[in-house]
Short mmCIF file of C-alpha atoms in Angstrom, two decimals:
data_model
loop_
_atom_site.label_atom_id
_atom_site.label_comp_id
_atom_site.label_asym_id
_atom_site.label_seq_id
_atom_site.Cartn_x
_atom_site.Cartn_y
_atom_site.Cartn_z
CA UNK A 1 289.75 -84.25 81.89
CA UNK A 2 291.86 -83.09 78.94
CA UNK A 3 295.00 -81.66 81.01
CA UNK A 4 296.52 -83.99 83.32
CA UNK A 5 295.77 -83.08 87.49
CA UNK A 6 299.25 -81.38 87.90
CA UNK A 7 298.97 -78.83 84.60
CA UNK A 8 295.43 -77.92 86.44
CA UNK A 9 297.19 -77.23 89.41
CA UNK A 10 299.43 -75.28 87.64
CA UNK A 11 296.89 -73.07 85.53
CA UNK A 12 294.82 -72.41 88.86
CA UNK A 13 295.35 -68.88 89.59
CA UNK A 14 293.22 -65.43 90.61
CA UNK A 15 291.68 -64.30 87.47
CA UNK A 16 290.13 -60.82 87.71
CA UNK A 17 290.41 -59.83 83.98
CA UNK A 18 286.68 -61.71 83.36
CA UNK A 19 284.12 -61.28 80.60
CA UNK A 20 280.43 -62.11 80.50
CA UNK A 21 281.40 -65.11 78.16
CA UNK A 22 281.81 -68.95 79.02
CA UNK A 23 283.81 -71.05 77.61
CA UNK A 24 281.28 -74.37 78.37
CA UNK A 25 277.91 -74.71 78.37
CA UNK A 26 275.30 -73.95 82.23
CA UNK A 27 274.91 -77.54 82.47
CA UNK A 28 279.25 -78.38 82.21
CA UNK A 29 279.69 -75.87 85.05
CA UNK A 30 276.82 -77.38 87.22
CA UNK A 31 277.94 -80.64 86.19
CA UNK A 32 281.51 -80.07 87.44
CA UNK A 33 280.55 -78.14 90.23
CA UNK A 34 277.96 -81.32 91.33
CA UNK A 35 281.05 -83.20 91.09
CA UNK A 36 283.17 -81.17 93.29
CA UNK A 37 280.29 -81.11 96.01
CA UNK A 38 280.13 -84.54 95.73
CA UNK A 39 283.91 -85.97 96.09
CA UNK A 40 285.17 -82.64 98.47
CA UNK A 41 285.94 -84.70 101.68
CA UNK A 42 284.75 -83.40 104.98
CA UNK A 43 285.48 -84.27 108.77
CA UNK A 44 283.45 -87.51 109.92
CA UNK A 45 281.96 -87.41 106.30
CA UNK A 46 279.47 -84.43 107.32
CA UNK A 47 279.17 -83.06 103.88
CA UNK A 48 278.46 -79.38 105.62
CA UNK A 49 278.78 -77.69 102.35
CA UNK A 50 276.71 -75.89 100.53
CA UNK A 51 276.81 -73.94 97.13
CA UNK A 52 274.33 -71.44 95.63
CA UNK A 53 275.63 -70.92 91.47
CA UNK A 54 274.13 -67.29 90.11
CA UNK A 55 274.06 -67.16 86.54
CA UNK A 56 272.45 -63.90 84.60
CA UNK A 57 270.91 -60.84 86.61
CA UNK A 58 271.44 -63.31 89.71
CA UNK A 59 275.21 -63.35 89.13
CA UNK A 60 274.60 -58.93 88.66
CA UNK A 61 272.46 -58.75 91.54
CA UNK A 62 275.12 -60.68 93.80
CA UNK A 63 277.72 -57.66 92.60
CA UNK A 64 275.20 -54.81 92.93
CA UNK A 65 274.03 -55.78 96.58
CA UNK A 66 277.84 -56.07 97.43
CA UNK A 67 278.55 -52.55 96.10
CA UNK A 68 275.51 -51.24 97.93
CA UNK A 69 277.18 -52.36 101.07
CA UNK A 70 280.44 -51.36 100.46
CA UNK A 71 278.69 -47.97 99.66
CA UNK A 72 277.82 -47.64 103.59
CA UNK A 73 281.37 -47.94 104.57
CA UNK A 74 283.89 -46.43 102.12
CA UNK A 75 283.83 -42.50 101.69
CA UNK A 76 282.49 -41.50 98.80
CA UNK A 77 285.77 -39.93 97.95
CA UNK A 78 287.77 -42.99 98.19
CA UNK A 79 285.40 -45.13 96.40
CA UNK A 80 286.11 -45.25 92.59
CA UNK A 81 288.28 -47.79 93.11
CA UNK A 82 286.24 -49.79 95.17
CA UNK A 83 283.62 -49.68 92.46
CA UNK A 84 285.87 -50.42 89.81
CA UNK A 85 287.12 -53.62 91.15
CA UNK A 86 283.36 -54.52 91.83
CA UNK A 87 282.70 -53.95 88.36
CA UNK A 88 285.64 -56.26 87.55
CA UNK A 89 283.67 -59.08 89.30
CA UNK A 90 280.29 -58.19 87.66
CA UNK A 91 281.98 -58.19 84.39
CA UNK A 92 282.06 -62.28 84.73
CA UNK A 93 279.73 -64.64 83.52
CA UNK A 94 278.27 -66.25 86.91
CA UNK A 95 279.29 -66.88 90.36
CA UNK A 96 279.40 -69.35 93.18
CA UNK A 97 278.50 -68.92 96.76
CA UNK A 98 280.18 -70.80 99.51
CA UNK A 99 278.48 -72.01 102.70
CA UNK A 100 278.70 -73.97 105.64
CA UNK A 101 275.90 -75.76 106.83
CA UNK A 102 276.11 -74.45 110.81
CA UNK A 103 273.29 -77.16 111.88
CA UNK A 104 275.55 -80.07 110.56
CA UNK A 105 278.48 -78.52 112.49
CA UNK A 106 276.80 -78.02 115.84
CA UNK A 107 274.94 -81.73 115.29
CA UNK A 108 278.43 -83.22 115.38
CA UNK A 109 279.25 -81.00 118.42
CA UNK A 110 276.81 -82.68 120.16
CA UNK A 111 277.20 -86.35 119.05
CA UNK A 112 281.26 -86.43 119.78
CA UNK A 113 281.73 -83.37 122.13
CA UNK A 114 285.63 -84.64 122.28
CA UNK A 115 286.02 -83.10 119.43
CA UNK A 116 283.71 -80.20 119.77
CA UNK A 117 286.23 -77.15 119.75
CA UNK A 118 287.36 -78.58 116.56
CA UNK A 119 284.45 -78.92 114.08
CA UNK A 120 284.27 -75.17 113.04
CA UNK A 121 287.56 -75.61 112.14
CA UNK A 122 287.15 -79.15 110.62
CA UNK A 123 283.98 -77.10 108.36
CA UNK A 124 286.54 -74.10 106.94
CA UNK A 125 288.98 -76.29 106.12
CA UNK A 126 286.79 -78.73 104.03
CA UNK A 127 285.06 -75.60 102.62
CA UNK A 128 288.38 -74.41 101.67
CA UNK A 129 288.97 -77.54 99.69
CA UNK A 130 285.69 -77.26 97.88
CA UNK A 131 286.31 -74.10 96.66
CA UNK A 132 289.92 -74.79 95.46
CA UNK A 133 288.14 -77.77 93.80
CA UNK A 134 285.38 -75.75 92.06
CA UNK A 135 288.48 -73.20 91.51
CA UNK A 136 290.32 -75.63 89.54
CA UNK A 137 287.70 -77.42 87.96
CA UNK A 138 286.98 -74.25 86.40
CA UNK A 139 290.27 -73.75 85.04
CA UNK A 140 290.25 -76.62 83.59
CA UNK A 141 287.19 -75.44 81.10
CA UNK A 142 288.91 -72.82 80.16
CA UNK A 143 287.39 -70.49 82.88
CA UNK A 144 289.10 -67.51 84.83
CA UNK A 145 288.22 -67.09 88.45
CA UNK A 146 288.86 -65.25 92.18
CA UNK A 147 288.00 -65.94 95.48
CA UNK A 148 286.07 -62.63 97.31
CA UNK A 149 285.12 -62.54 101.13
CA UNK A 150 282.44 -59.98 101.73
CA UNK A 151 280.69 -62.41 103.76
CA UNK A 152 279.66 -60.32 106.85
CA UNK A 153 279.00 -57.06 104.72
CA UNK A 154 276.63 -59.55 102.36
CA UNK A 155 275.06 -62.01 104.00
CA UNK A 156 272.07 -60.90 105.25
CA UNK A 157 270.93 -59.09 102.27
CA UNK A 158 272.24 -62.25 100.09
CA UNK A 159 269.61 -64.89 102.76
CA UNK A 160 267.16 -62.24 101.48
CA UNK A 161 267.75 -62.51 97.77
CA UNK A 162 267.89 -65.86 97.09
CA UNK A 163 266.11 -67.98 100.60
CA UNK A 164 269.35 -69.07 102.02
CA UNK A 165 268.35 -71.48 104.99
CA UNK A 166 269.05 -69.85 108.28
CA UNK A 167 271.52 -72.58 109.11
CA UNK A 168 273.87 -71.38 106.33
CA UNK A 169 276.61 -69.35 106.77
CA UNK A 170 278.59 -67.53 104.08
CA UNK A 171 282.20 -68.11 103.82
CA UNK A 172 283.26 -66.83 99.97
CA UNK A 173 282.23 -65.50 96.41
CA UNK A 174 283.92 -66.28 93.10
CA UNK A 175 282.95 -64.56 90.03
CA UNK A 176 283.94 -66.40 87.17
CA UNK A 177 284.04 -66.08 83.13
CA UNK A 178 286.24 -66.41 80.47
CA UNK A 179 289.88 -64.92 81.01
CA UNK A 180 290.22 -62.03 79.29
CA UNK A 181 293.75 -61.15 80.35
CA UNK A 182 296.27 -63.50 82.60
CA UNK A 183 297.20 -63.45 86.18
CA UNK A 184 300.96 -62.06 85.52
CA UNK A 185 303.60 -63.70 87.12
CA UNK A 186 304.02 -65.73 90.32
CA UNK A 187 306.90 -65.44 92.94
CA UNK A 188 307.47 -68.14 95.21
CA UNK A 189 309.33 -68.98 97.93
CA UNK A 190 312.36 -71.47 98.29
CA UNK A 191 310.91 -75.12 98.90
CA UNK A 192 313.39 -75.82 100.89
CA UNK A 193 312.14 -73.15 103.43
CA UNK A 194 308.61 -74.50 103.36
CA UNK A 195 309.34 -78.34 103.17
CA UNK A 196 311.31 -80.62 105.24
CA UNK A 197 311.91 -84.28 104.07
CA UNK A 198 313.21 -86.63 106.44
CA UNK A 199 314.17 -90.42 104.83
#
């Protein structure tokens, strides 16, 4: 990597200012986002995640079924600004889709029901690292992008689309593509309010 792990960390942020340009080649964003599938950990090693990239009219279609769904549900008085910020995240260059394999989940229920209560909960969170992962890795390459959560409007039209095992349930969207504007600045709280150190 050519910035060291804590200046990625830093340069992380929401991007929504996206263009339909790339700053690396297809095959560095697979590659990196292999990688982040790969070395994500997950509870008990279960490895529940699963990613579908969209580059092209997939990546357009994703954005287009999404405001065709939002369509049903927002008045059509009050929806320029829903379509604008869809347009925002068609404007990017690709996306990735974030699932969790429910079949993995419920096979662990059954093997160690100790712990059954606990491996949906076990899945988001290790689905939440994976996308802060792919997030990051992203950055790194010079790439802006957001996290979206449309899942429940989407995801049977998306299983449609694109063959989505039945198994697989949607947890996020992030559009991605080369920043064309920031993310502004950041307020935070005091650390000493969120982190207690006891030597």
């Amino acid at each position: 990597m050519s910035k060291n792990f804590y200046e990625a960390l830093k340069e992380r942020r929401s991007i929504y200012a996206i263009s339909k340009e790339t700053t690396v080649s297809n095959e560095r964003i697979q590659e990196v986002i292999n990688e982040a599938v790969l070395h994500t950990p997950s509870a008990f090693n279960s490895q529940s995640a699963r990613v579908v990239v969209l580059f092209g009219e997939n990546h357009n279609k994703l954005w287009d079924i999404t405001e065709a769904s939002l369509k049903k549900i927002v008045p059509e008085e009050n929806f320029a600004p829903t379509k604008e910020k869809i347009d925002s995240f068609r404007n990017g260059y690709a996306s990735v889709l974030f699932f969790e394999d429910q079949n993995v989940v419920k096979n662990l229920q059954e093997q160690f029901s100790l712990y059954k209560d606990n491996f949906p909960v076990w899945s988001q969170q290790s689905s939440g690292m994976l996308q802060y992962v792919i997030w990051t890795s992203l950055a790194v390459e010079g790439l802006g992008a957001s996290l979206q959560h449309y899942n429940e409007l989407i995801e049977e039209d998306v299983a449609k689309e694109w063959n989505i095992p039945s198994g697989w349930k949607l947890v996020a969207q992030m559009p991605f593509g080369k920043p064309v504007a920031g993310a502004g600045e950041k307020e935070f709280l005091p650390l000493d309010e969120r982190v207690k150190t006891y030597l």
